Coordinates of C-alpha atoms and ligand atoms in Angstrom, one line a residue:
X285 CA 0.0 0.0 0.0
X286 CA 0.7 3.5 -0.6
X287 CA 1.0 6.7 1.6
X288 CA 2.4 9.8 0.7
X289 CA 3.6 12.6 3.5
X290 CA 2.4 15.6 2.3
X291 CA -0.3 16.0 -0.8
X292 CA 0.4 16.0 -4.4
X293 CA -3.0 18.3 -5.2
X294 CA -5.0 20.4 -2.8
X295 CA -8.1 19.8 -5.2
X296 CA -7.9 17.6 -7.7
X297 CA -11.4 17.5 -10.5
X298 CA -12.2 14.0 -12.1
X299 CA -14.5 14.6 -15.2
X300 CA -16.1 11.1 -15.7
X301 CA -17.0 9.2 -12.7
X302 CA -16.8 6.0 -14.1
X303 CA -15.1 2.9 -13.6
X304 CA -11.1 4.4 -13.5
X305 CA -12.8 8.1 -12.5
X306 CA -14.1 6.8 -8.9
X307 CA -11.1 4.2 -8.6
X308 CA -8.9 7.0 -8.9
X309 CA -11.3 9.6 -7.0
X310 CA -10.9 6.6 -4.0
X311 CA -7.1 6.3 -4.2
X312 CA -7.0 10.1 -4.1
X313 CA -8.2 10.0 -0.6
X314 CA -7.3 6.7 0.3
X315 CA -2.9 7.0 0.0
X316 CA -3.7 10.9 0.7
X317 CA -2.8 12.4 -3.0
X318 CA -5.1 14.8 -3.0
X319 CA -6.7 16.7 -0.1
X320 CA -9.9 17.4 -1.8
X321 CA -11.4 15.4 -4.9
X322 CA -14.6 16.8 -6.8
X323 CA -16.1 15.1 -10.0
X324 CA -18.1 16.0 -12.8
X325 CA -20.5 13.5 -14.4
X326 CA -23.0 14.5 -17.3
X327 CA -25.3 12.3 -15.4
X328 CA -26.9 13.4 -12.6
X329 CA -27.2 9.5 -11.2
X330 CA -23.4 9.3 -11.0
X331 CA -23.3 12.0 -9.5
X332 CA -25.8 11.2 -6.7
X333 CA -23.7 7.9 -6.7
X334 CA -20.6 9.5 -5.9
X335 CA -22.0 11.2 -3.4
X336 CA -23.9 8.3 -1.8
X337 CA -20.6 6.2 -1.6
X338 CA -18.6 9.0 -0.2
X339 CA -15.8 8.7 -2.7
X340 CA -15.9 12.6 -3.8
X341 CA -16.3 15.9 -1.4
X342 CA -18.7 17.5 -4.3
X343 CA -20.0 16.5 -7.4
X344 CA -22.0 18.5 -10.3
X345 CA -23.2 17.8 -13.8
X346 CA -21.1 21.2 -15.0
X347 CA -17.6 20.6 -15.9
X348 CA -17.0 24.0 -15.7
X349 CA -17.9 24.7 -12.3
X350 CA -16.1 21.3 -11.4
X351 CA -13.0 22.7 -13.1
X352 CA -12.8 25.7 -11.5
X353 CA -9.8 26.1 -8.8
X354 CA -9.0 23.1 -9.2
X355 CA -5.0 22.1 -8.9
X356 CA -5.1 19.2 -11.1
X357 CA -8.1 18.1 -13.5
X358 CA -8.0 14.4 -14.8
X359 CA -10.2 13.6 -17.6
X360 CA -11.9 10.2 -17.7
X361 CA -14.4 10.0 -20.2
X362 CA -14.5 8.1 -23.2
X363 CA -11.9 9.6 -25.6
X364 CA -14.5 10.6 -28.6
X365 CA -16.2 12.7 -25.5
X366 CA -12.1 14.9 -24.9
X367 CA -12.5 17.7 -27.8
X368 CA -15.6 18.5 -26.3
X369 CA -15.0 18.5 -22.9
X370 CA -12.1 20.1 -22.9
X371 CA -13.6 22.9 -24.8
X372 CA -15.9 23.2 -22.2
X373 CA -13.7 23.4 -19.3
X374 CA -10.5 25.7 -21.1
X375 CA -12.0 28.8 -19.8
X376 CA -12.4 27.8 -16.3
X377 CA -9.1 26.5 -15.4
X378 CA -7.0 28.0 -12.8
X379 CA -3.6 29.6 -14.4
X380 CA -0.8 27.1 -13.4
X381 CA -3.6 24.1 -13.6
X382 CA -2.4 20.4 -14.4
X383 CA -4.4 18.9 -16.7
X384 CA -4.4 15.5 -17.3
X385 CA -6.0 12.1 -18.6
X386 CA -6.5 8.3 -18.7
X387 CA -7.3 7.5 -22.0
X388 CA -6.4 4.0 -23.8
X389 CA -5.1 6.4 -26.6
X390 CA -2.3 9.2 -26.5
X391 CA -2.0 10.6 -29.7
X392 CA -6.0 11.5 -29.9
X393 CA -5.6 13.1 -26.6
X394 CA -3.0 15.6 -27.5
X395 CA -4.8 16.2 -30.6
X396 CA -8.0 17.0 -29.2
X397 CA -6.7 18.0 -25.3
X398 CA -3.6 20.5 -26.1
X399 CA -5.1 23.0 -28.6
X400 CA -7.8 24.5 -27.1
X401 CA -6.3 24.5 -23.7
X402 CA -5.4 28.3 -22.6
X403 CA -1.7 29.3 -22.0
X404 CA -0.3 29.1 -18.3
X405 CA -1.7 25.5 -17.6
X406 CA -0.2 22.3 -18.4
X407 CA -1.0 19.1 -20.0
X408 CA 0.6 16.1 -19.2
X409 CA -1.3 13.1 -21.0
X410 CA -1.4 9.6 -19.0
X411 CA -2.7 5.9 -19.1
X412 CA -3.2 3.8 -16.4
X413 CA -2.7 0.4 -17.6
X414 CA -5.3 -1.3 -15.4
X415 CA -8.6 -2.0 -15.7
X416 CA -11.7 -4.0 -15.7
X417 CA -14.6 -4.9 -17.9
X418 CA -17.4 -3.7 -15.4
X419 CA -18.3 0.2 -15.5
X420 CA -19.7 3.3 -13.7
X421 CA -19.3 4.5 -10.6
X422 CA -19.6 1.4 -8.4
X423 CA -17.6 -0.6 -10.3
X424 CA -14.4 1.4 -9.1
X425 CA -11.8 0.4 -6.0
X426 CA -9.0 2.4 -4.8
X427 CA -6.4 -0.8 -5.3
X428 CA -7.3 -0.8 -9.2
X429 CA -3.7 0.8 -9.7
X430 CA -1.6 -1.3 -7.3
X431 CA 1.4 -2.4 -9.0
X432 CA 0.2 -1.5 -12.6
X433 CA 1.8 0.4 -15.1
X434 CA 0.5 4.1 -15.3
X435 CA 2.4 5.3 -18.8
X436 CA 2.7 9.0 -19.5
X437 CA 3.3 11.3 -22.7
X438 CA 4.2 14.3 -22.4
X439 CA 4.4 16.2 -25.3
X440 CA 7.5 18.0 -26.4
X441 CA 8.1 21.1 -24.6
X442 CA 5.6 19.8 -21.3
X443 CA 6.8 21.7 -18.4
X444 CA 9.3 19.0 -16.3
X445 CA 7.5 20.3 -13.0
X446 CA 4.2 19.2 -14.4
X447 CA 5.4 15.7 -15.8
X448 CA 6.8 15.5 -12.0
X449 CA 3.7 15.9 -9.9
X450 CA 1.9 13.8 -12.7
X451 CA 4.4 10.6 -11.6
X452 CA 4.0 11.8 -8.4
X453 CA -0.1 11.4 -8.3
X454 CA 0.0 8.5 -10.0
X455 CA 3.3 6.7 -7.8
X456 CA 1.4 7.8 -4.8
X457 CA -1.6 5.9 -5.9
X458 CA 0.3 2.8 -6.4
X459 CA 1.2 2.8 -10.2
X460 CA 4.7 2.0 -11.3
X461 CA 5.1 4.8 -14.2
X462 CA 6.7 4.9 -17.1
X463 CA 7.2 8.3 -19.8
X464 CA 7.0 7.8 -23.3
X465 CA 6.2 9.5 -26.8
X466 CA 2.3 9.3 -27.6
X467 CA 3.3 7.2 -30.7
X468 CA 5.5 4.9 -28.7
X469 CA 2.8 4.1 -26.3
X470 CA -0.5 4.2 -29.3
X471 CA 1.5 1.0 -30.9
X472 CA 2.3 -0.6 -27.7
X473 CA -1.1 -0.5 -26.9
X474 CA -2.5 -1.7 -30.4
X475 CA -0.6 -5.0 -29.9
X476 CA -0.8 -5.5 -26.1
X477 CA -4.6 -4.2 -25.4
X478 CA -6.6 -3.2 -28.5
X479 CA -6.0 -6.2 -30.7
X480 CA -7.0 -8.6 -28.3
X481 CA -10.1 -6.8 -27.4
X482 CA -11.0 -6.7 -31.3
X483 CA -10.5 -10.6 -31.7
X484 CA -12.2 -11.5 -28.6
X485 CA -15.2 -8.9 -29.8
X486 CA -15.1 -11.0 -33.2
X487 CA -14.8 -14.9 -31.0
X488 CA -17.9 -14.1 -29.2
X489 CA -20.0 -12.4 -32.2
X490 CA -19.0 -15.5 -34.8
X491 CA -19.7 -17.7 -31.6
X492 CA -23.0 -16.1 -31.1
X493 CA -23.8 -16.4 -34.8
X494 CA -23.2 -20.0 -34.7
X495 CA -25.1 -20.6 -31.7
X496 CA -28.3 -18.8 -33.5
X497 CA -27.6 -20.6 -36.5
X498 CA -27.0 -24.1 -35.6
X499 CA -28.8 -24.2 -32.4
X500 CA -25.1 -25.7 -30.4
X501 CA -24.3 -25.9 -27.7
X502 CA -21.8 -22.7 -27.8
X503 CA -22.5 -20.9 -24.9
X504 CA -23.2 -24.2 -22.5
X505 CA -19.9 -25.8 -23.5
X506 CA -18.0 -21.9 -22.6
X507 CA -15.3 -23.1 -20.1
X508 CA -12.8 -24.2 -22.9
X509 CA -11.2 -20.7 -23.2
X510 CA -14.3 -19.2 -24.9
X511 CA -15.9 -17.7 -21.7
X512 CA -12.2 -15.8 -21.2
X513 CA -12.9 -14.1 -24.3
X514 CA -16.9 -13.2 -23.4
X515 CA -15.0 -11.5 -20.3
X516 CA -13.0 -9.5 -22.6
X517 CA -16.2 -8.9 -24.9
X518 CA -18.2 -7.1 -22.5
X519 CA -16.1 -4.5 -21.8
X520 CA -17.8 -0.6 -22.4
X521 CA -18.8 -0.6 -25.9
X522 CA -18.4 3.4 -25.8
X523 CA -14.9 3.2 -24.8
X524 CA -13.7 0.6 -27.3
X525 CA -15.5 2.1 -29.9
X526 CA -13.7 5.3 -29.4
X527 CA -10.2 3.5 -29.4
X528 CA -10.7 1.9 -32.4
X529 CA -11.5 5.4 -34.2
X530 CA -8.9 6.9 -32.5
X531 CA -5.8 4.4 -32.1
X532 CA -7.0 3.8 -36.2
X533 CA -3.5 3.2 -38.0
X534 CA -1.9 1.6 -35.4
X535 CA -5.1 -0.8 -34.8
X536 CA -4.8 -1.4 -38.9
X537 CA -0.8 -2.0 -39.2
X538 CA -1.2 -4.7 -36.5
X539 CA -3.8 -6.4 -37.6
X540 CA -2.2 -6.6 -41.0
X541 CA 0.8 -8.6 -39.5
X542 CA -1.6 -10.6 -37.2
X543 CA -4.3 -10.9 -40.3
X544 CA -0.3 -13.0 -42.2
X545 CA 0.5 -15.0 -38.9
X546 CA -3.0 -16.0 -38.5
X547 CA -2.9 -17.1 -42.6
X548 CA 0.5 -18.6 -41.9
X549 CA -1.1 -21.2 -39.0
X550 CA -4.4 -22.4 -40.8
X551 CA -1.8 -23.2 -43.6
X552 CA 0.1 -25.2 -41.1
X553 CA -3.0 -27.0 -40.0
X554 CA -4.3 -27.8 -43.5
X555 CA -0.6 -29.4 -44.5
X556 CA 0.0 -30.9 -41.5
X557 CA 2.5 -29.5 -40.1
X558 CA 3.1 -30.3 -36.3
X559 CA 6.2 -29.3 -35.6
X560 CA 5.3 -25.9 -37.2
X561 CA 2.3 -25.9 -34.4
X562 CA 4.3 -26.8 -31.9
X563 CA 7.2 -24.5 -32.3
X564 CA 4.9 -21.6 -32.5
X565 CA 3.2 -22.7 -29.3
X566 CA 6.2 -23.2 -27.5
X567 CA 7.7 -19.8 -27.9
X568 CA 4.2 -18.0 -26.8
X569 CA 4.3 -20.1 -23.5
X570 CA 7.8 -18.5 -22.8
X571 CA 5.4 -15.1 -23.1
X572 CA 3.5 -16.0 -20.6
X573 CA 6.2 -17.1 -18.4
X574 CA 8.0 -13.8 -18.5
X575 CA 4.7 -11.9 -17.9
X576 CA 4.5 -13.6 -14.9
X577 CA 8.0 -13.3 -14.2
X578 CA 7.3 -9.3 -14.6
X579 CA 4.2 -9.7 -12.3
X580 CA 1.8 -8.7 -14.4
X581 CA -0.6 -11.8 -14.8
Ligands
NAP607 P1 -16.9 4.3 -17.7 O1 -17.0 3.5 -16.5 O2 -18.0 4.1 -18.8 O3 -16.9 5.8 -17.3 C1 -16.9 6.9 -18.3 C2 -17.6 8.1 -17.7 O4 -17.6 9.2 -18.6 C3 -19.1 7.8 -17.4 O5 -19.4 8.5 -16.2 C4 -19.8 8.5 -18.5 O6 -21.1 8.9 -18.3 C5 -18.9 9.7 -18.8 N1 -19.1 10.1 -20.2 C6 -19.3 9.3 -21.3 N2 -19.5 10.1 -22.4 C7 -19.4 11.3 -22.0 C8 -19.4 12.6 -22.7 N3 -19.7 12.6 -24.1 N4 -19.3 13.7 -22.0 C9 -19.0 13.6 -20.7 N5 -19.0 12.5 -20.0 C10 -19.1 11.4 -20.6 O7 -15.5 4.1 -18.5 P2 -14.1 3.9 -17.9 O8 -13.8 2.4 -18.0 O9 -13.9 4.5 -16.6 O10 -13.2 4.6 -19.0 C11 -12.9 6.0 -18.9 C12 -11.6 6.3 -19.6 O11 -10.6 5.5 -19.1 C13 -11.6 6.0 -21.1 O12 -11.0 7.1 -21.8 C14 -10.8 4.7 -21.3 O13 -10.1 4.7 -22.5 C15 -9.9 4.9 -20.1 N6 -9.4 3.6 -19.5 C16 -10.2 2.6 -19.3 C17 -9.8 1.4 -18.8 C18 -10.7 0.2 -18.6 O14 -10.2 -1.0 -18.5 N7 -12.0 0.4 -18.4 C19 -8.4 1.2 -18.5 C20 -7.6 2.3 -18.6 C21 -8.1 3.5 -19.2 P3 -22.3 8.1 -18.7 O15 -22.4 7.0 -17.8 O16 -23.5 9.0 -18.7 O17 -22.1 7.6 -20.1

């Protein structure tokens, strides 16, 4: 577990108050990051809900009003929902004003974050790598970030004492962080996240298909590996939407290469090639072994 001595943020505003808005509006409070948290939520039944479970000291529909002298602002809505948000919020913030983000995506983010922000505050981009597939409110706990990667992109020329308290925030809730280019991190994520949420999305829809058509036994018979994939699948079809249309290139370059290793194994099955099988399947087993070395399983 985490404490910090001293605050990172007097008042911190979450807009969103989702799943990784009220996990990170608990750890706030819980390691003692922040001394007060407010959120904004564009519905008024989150908002009640955050209220209800105690995990915020105010919270209001109005971004704007959330915003406003506020030390740090984090965004955590959808990333189609940033452009307008942050249009919304740019003429409330405080000069000096940290703003940040969570999104699965870091090139969008500068894109539609940076440019209408006013001068005198400062964006610092960041992704927590942790998650689950359940949303809103309830769904969040302040241990989400224990031990998980929390990667941040600065863009060139990001004030250093910004990028500082950002690690800072994000150390103190638990996260081991790592600073890298938007780029960098929008192709590490295509392969390592976003990939595998599009193929388990396409399992479990030609699974569901079949089922419909052919009246098996799909869904009954889920336990061998399928139902891991129908966790994956229900994950916030917002969210994922918004990734693909906004992580698009690197989403298309790696499913190209995947779209010619996939082709290369089905030709292996047809000709009967074992040892090709077999070869492949031992080197991704040393994968997982080194994932679990790295203690992320
Ligand atoms: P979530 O539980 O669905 O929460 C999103 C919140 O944003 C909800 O309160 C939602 O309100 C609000 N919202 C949606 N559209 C909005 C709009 N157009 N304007 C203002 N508010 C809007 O989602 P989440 O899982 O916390 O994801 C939030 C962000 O975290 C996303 O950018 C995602 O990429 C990132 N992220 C997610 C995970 C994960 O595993 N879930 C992990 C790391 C990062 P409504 O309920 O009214 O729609």
């Amino acid at each position: 577990m985490t404490e910090t001595s001293a605050p990172v943020f007097d008042r911190v505003a979450i807009v969103g108050i989702g799943l990784i808005g009220s996990s990170l509006a608990r750890a706030l409070r819980q390691y003692g990051v922040a001394r007060v948290v407010v959120c904004a939520d564009r519905s008024e039944a989150a908002c009640a809900k955050a209220l209800d479970l105690g995990i915020v000291d105010e919270a209001m529909v109005d971004p704007g009003a959330a915003v406003r002298g506020a030390d740090a602002v984090i965004l955590c809505t959808p990333v189609g929902a940033y452009a307008a948000v942050a249009e919304t919020i740019a003429p409330h913030l405080k000069p000096g004003a940290v703003i940040s983000d969570v999104g699965s995506v870091k090139q969008a983010a500068v894109r539609d974050i940076g440019p209408v922000l006013p001068g005198g505050v400062h964006f610092v981009p960041a992704h927590p790598v942790a998650g689950t597939e359940h949303s809103g409110p309830e769904a969040g706990f302040a241990e989400l970030f224990q031990g998980r990667w929390c990667i941040v992109t600065p863009p060139p020329g990001t004030d250093a004492a910004a990028v500082q308290r950002v690690t800072a925030l994000w150390s103190g809730v638990g996260s081991r962080v790592e600073v890298m280019e938007p780029s960098r991190h929008d192709r590490i994520l295509a392969i390592t996240s976003h990939l595998p949420h599009l193929i388990a999305y396409t399992i479990v829809g030609t699974a569901a298909d079949l089922e419909e058509e052919t009246k098996s036994a799909v869904i009954q018979f889920s336990a061998g590996g399928f139902r891991d994939f129908t966790r994956i699948a229900a994950s916030d079809p917002i969210m994922w939407r918004d990734i693909f249309l906004n992580n698009r290139e690197a989403v298309l370059e790696i499913l190209q290469r995947f779209t010619e290793d996939l082709t290369a194994l089905q030709r292996a099955i047809r000709w009967g090639e074992g040892e090709v099988l077999e070869e492949h399947f031992t080197k991704t087993r040393a994968i997982r072994r080194g994932i679990i070395d790295a203690r992320q399983a």
